[in-house]
Coordinates of C-alpha atoms and ligand atoms in Angstrom, one line a residue:
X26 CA 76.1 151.5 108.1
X27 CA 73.0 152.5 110.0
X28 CA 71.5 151.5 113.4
X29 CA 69.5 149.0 111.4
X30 CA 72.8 146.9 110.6
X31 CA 73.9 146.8 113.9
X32 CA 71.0 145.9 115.1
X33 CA 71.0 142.4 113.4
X34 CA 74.1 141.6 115.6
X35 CA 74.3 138.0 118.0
X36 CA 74.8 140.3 120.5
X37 CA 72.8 143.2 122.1
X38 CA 72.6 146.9 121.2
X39 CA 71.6 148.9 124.1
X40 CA 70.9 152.2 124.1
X41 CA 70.9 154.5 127.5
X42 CA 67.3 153.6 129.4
X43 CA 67.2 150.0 127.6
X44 CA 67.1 147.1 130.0
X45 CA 70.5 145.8 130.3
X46 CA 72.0 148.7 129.7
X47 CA 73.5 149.9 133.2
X48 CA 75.0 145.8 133.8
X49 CA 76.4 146.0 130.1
X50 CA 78.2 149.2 131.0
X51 CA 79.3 148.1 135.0
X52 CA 83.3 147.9 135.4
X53 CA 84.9 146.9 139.0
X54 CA 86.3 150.5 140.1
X55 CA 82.6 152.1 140.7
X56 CA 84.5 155.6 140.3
X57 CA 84.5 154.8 137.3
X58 CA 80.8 154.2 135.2
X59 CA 80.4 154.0 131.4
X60 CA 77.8 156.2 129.8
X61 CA 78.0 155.3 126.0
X62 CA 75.5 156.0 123.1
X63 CA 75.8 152.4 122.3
X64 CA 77.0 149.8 124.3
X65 CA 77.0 146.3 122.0
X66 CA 77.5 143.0 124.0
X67 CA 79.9 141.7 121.2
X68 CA 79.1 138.1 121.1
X69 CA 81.6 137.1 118.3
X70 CA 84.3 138.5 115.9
X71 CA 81.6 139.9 113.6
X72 CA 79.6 141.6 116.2
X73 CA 83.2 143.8 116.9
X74 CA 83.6 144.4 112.9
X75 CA 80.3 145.8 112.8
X76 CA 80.7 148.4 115.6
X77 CA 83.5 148.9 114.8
X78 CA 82.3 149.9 111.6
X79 CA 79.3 151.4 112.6
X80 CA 81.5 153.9 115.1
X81 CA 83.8 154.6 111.9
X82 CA 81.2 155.6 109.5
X83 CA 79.5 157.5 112.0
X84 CA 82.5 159.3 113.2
X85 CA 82.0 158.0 116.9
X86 CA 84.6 156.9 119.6
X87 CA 84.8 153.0 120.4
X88 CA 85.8 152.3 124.3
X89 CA 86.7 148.6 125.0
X90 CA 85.8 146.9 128.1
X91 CA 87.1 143.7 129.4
X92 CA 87.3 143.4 133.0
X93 CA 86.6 146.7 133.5
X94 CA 89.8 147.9 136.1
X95 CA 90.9 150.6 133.8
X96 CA 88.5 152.8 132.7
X97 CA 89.5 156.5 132.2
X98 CA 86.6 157.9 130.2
X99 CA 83.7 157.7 130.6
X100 CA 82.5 156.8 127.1
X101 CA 80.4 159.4 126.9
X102 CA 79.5 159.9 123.1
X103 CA 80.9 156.0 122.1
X104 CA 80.0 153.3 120.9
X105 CA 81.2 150.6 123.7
X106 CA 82.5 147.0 122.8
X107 CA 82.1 145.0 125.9
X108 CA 83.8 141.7 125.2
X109 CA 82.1 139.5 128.1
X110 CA 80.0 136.9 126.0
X111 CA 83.7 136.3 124.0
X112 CA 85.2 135.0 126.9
X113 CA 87.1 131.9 127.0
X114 CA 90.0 129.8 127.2
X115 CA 91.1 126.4 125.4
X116 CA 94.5 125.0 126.9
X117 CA 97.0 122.9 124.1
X118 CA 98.3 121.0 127.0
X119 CA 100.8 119.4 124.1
X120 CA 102.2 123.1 122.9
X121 CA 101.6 124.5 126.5
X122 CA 99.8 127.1 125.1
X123 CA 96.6 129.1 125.9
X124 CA 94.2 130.8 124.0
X125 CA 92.4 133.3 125.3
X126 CA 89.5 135.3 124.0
X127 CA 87.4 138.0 124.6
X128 CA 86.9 139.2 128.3
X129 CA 88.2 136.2 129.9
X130 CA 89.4 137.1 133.2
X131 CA 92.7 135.6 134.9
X132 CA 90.8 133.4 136.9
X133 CA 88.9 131.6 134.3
X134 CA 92.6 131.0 132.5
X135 CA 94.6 129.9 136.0
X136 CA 91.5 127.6 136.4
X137 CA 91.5 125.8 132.4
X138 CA 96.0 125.8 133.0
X139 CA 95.7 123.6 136.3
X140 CA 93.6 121.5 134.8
X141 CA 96.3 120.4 132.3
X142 CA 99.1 120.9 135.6
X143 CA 100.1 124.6 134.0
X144 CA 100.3 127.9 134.9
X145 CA 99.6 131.9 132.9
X146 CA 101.5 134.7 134.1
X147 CA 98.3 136.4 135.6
X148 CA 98.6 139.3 137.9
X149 CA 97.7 140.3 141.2
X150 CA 93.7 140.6 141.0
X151 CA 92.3 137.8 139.3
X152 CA 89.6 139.5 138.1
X153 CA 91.3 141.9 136.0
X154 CA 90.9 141.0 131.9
X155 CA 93.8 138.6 131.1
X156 CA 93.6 140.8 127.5
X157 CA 93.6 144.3 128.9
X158 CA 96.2 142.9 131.5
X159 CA 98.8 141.6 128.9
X160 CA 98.3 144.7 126.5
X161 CA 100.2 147.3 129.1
X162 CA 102.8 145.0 129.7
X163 CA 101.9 142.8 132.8
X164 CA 103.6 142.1 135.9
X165 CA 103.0 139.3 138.0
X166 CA 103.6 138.8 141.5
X167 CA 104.4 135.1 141.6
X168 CA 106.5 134.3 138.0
X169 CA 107.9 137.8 137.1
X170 CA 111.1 138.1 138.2
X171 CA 111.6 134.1 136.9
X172 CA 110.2 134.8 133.6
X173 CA 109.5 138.6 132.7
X174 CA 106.5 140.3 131.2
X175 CA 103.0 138.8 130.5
X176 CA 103.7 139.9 127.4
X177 CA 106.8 138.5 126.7
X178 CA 105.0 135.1 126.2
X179 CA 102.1 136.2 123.9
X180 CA 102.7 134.7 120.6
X181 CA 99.6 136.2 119.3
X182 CA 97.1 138.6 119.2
X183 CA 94.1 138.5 117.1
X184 CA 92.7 142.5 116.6
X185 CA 90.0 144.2 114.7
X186 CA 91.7 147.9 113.6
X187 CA 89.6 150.9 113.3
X188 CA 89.1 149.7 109.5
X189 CA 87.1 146.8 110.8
X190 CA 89.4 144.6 109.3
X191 CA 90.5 141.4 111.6
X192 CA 94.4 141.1 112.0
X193 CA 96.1 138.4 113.3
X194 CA 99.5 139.5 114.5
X195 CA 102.7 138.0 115.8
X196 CA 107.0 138.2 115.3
X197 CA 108.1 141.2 114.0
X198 CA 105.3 142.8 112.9
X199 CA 104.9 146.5 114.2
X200 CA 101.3 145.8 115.4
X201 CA 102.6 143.1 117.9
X202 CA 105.1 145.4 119.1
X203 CA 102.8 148.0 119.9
X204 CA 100.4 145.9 121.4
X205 CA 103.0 144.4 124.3
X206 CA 102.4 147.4 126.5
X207 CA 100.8 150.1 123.6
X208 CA 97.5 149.1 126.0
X209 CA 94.2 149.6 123.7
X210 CA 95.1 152.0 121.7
X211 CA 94.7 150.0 118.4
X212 CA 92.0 148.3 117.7
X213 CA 90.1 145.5 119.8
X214 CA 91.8 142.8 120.5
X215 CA 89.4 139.5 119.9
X216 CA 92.1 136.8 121.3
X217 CA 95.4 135.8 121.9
X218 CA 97.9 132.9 122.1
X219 CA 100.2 132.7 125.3
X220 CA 102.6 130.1 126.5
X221 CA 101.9 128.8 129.8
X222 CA 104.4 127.4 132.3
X223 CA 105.1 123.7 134.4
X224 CA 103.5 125.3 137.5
X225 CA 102.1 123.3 139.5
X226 CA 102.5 124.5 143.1
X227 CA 104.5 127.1 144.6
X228 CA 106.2 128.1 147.7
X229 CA 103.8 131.4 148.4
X230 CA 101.9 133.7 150.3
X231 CA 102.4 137.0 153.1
X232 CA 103.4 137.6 156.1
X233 CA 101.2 140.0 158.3
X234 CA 103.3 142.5 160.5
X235 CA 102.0 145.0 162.7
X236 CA 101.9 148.7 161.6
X237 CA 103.9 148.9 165.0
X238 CA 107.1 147.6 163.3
X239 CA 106.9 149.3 159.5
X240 CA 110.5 150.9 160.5
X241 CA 112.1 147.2 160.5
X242 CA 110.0 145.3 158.3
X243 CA 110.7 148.0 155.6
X244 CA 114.3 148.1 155.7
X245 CA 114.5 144.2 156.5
X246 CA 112.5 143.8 153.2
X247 CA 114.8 146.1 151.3
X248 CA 118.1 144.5 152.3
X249 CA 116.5 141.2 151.7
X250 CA 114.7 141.5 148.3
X251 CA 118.3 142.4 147.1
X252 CA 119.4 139.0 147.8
X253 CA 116.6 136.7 146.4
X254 CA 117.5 134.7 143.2
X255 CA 115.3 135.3 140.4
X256 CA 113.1 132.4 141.2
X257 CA 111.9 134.6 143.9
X258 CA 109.3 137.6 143.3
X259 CA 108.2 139.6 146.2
X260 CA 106.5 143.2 147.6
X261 CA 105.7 144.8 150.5
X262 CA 102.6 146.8 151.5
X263 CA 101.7 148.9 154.3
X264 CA 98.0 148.6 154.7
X265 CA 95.0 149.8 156.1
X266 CA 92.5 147.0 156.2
X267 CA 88.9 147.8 156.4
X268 CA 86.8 146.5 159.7
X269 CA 85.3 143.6 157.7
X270 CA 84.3 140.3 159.1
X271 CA 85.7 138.6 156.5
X272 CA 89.3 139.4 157.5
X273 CA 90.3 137.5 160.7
X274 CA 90.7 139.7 164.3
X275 CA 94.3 140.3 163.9
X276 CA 93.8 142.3 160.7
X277 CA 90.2 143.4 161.1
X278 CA 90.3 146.8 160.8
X279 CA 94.0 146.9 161.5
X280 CA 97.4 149.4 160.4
X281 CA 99.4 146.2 158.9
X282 CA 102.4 145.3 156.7
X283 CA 102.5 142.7 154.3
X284 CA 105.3 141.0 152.7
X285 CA 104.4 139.1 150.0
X286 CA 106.4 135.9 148.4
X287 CA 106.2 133.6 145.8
X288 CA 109.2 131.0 145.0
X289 CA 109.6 128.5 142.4
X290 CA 111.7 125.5 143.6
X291 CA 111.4 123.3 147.1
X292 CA 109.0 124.3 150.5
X293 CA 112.7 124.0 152.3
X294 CA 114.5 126.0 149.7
X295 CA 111.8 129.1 150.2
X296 CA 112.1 128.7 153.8
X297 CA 115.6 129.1 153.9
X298 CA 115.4 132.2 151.7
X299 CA 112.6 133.9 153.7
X300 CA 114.0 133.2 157.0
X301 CA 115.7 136.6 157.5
X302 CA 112.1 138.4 156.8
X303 CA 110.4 135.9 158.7
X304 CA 113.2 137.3 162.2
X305 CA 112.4 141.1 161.1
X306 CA 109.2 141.4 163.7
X307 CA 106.6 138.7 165.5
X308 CA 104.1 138.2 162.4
X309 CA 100.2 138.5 163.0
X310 CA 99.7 136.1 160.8
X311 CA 101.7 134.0 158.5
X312 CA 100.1 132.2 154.8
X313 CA 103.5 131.5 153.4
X314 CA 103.2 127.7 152.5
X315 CA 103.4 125.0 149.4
X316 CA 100.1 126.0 148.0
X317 CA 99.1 124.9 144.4
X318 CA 99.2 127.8 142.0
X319 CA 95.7 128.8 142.3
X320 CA 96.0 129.5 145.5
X321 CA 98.7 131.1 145.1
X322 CA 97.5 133.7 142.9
X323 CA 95.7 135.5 145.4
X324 CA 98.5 136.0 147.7
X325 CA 97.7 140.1 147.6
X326 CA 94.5 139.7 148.2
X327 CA 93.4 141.9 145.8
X328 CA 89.4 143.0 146.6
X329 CA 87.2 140.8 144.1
X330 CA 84.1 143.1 144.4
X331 CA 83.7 146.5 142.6
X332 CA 84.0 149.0 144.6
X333 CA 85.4 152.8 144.5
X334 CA 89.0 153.4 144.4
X335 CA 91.7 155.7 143.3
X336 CA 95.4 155.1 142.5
X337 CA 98.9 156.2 141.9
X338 CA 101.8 154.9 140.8
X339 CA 105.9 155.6 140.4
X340 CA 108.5 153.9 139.2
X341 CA 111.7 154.5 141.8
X342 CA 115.0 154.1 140.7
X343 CA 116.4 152.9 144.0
X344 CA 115.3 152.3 148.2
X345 CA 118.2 154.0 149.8
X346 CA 117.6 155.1 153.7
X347 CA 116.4 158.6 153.1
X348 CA 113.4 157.1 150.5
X349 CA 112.7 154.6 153.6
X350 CA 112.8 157.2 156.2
X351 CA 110.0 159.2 154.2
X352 CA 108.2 155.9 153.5
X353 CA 108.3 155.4 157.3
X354 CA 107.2 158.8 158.3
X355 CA 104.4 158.8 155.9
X356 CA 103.1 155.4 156.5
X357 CA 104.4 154.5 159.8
X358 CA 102.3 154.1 163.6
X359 CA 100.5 157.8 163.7
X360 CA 100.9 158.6 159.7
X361 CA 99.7 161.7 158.1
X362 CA 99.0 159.8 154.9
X363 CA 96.4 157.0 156.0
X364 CA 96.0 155.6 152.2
X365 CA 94.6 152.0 151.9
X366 CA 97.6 150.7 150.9
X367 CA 101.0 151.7 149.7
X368 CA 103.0 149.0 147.9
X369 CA 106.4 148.6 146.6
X370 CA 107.1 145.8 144.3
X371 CA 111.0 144.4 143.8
X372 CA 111.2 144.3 140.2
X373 CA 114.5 142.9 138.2
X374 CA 115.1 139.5 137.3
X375 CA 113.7 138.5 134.1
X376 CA 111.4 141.8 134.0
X377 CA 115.2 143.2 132.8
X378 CA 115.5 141.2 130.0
X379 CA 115.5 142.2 126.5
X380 CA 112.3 140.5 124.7
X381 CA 112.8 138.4 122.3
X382 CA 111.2 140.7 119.9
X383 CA 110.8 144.1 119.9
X384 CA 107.8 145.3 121.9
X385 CA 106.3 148.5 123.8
X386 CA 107.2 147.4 127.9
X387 CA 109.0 150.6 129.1
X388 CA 109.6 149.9 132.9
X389 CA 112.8 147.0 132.0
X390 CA 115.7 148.1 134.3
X391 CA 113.7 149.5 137.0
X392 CA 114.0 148.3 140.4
X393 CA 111.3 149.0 142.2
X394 CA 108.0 150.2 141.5
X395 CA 105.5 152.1 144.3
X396 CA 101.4 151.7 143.8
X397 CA 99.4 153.5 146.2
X398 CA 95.7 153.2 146.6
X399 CA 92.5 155.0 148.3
X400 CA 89.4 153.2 148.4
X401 CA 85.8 154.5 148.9
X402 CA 84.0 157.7 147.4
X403 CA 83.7 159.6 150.8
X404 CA 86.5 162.1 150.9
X405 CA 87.6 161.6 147.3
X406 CA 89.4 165.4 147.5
X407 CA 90.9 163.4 150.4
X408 CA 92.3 160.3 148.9
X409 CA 93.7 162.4 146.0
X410 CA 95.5 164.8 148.2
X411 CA 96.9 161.9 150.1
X412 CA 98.2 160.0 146.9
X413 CA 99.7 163.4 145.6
X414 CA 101.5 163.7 149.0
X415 CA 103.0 160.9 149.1
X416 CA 104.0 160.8 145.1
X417 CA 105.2 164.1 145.5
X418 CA 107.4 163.5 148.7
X419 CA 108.8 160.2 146.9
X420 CA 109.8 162.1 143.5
X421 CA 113.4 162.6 144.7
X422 CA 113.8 159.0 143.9
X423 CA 112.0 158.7 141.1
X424 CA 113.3 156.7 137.9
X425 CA 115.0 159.9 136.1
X426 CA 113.2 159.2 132.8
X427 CA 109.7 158.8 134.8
X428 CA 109.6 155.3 133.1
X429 CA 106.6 153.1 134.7
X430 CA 104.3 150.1 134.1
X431 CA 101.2 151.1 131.3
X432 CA 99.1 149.7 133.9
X433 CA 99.4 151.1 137.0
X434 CA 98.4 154.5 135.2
X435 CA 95.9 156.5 137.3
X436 CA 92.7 157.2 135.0
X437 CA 93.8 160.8 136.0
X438 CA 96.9 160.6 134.1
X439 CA 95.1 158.9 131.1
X440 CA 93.7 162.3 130.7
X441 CA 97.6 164.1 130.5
X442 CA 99.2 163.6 127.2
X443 CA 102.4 164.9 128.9
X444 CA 102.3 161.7 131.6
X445 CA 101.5 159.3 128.7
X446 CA 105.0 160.3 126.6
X447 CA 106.7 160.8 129.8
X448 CA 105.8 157.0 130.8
X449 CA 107.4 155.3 127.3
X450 CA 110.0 158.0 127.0
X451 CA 110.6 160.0 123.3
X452 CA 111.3 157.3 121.2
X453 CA 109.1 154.9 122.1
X454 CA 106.0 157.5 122.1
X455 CA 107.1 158.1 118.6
X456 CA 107.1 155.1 117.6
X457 CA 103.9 154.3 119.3
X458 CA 102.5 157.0 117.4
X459 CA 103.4 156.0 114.2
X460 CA 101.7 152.6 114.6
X461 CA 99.0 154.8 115.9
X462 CA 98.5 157.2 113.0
X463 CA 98.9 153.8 110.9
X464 CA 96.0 152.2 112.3
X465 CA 94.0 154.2 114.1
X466 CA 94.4 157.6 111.7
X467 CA 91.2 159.2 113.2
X468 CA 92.1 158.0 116.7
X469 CA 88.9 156.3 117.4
X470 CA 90.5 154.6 120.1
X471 CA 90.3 157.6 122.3
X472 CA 88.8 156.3 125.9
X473 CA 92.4 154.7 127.3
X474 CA 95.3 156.1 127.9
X475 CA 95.6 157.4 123.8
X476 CA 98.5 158.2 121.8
X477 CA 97.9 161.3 120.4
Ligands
FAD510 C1 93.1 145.4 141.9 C2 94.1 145.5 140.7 C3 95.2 144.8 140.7 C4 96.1 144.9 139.6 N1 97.3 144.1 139.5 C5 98.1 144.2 138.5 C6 99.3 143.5 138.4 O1 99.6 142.8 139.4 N2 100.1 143.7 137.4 C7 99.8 144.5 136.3 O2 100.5 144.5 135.4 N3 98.6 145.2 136.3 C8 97.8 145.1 137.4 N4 96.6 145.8 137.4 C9 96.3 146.7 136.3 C10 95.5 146.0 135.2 O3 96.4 145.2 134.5 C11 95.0 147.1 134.3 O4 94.1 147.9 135.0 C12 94.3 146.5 133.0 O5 94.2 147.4 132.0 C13 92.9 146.0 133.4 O6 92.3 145.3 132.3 P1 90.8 145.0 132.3 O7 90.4 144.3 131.1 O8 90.4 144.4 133.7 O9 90.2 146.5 132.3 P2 89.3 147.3 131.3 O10 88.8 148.5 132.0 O11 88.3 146.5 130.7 O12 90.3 147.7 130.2 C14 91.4 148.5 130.5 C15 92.0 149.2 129.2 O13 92.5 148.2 128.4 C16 91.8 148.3 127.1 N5 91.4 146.9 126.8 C17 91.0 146.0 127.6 N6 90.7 144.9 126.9 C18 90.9 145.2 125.6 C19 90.8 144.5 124.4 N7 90.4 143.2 124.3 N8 91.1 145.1 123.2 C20 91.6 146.4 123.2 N9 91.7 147.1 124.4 C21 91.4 146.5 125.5 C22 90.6 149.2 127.3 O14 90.3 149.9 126.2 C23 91.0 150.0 128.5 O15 91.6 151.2 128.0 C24 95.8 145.7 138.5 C25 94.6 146.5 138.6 C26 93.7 146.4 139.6 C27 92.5 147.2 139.7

């Protein structure tokens, strides 16, 4: 297929110096730009098939963009599929399912579910691509430990493979396995099906503590997370909040902890349960209320803009004093490590259970998981020194088989082969690779975090 082919798409074909271009390539972390031979603003199924083909035929790379948070490569060389002018969402209020297509972002799907009184399992930043969020796995921060994975409650995906054929998967089909937390490493993914939940409102939101007090907010949090039912999800972060108007005096510019919650059941039942956290230090500020799910699902107050940042992640396999007492010294009043926030996330609950088919999530059984980040492109050698610090310093209580959520992968580590198997462990790598070699023989799906 030539360029003429692909020019006759809906969509546009940009080429580097067309107008358009640049916006077409734009993702949210601004570290991060995309520099393709062709970027093509897929407007429908058959705009994908034909880049897809075009890239095969011509021997080129395809990267994928959705909402553009996880972008390792630049693209340099590929053709790029931006999946934008796809988006959408129609709610079966009946089946209490979704489906979701092209780069919708959470948002646009909490917004269609509360119209019918329902509820996805987004994640933290509601601009992040529901797709690309559900494909590593996907852990939420309000219904996780209540009902698992994202990706336990996709019941389809559609995908065109590197053959440009269109697949619709779903049971036991190798594919769908793969693709619940294989990330984009076989094909493009067009649309999916997902169950949606009775969600109405919940009982949610953080508490702001001083930096003053991180000593007994963290170890409050730790002995108190253990004893939350499953209907509870929560994390804690130790923050460094920029100087912004937009955040009110107490945390303008300020060295903060925040505890988030979310809990599904009664305003006094939640109140009861975060009473203990609520005695651990006098809060700055307190949000934790009945809100409606919408609401809710900003409770980390994740930035919305694109901007620079860089991350880290580690899966720990417990909190026992000596982790907090590092955790304290590194992050505590007068820190060596002054990262933008650290977070660690009480995992368990339904995020242990077996899916109901088999799938490609490797982090079930791990307790907790730490996230750092840095943002800003000032002192870049800065913010990755500080994130290797304080990932290096935690190792001692690191998960022994370095298992981790897909998507907290640093675009850094999308680069290391070695991180990639270590994260899914032997078996599952393997098998990931034989799906891989099925689909995707000439690994044309190179620009994620690629199964080699
Ligand atoms: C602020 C922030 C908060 C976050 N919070 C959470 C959280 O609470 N829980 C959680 O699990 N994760 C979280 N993440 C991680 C997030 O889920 C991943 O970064 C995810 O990959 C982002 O998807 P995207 O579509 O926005 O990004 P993109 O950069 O568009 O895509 C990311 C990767 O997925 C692939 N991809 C995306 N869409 C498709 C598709 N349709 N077909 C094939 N491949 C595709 C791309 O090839 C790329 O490799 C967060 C990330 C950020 C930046």
């Amino acid at each position: 297929m030539g360029m003429t082919q692909l020019q006759q798409l809906t969509g546009p074909v940009l080429r580097p110096g067309d107008p358009g271009y640049d916006a077409e390539c734009r993702t949210q972390n601004l570290l991060t730009p995309l520099r393709p031979a062709i970027a093509v603003g897929a407007a429908d199924v058959a705009d994908v098939q034909a880049a897809v083909r075009y890239a095969a035929e011509n021997k080129l790379p395809v990267a994928v963009r959705g909402g553009g948070h996880m972008q390792p490569y630049a693209a340099e060389g590929a053709v790029l599929v931006t999946l934008d002018r796809m988006a959408g969402v129609t709610v079966d209020a009946g089946r209490r399912t979704a489906r979701v297509t092209g780069g919708a972002r959470w948002q646009e799907v909490i917004d269609a579910a509360a119209k019918e009184g329902l509820a996805p399992m987004a994640g933290s930043s509601v601009t992040v691509g529901a797709i690309g969020y559900v494909l590593g796995g996907g852990q939420g921060p309000i219904l996780a430990r209540s009902y698992g994975y994202a990706s336990d409650h996709v019941t389809s995906f559609d995908i065109v493979t590197a053959d440009g054929v269109l697949r619709t998967v779903s049971g036991d089909d190798e594919l769908f396995a793969a693709l619940r937390g294989g990330k984009g490493n076989f094909g493009v993914v067009t649309a999916m099906e997902i169950e949606l939940f009775p969600v109405t409102t919940v009982f949610a939101g953080s508490i702001y503590f001083p930096g003053s007090a991180t000593a007994e907010v963290l170890r409050t949090w730790r002995d108190w997370a253990a004893t939350l039912p499953v209907q509870a999800t929560t994390s804690v972060a130790v923050q460094r909040l920029p100087p912004v108007e937009e955040l009110p005096p107490p945390l303008r510019g300020a060295h903060v902890l925040s505890v988030r919650f979310a809990h599904l059941g009664t305003a006094e039942a939640g109140e009861a349960l975060l009473a203990p956290m609520r005695a651990a230090a006098p809060a700055l500020i307190d949000t934790v209320a009945e809100v409606p799910y919408k609401v809710a699902a900003t409770l980390h107050n994740d930035p919305v803009d694109a901007m620079p940042y860089l991350d880290r992640s580690l899966g720990l396999s417990g909190l026992p004093g000596a982790a907090l007492d590092k955790l304290i010294e590194l992050t505590g009043p007068g820190t060596p490590i002054p990262l933008t926030s650290v977070e660690i996330r009480a995992l368990g609950g339904a995020m242990d259970r077996p899916p109901a088919t088999t799938d490609s999530v490797p982090s079930r059984g791990l307790p907790f998981q730490l996230f750092a980040f840095a943002v800003g492109a000032d002192d870049l050698d800065g913010g990755h020194r500080r994130l290797e610090r304080l990932m290096t310093a935690m190792l001692p209580w690191s998960d022994p088989k370095r298992r981790r959520m897909p998507n907290f992968l640093s675009t850094e580590e999308a680069l290391d082969p070695q991180a990639l198997s270590e994260v899914y462990g032997r078996e599952l790598y393997e098998r990931l690779r034989a799906v891989k070699r099925r689909y995707d023989p000439d690994t044309m799906f190179r620009m994620n975090h690629t199964i080699r």
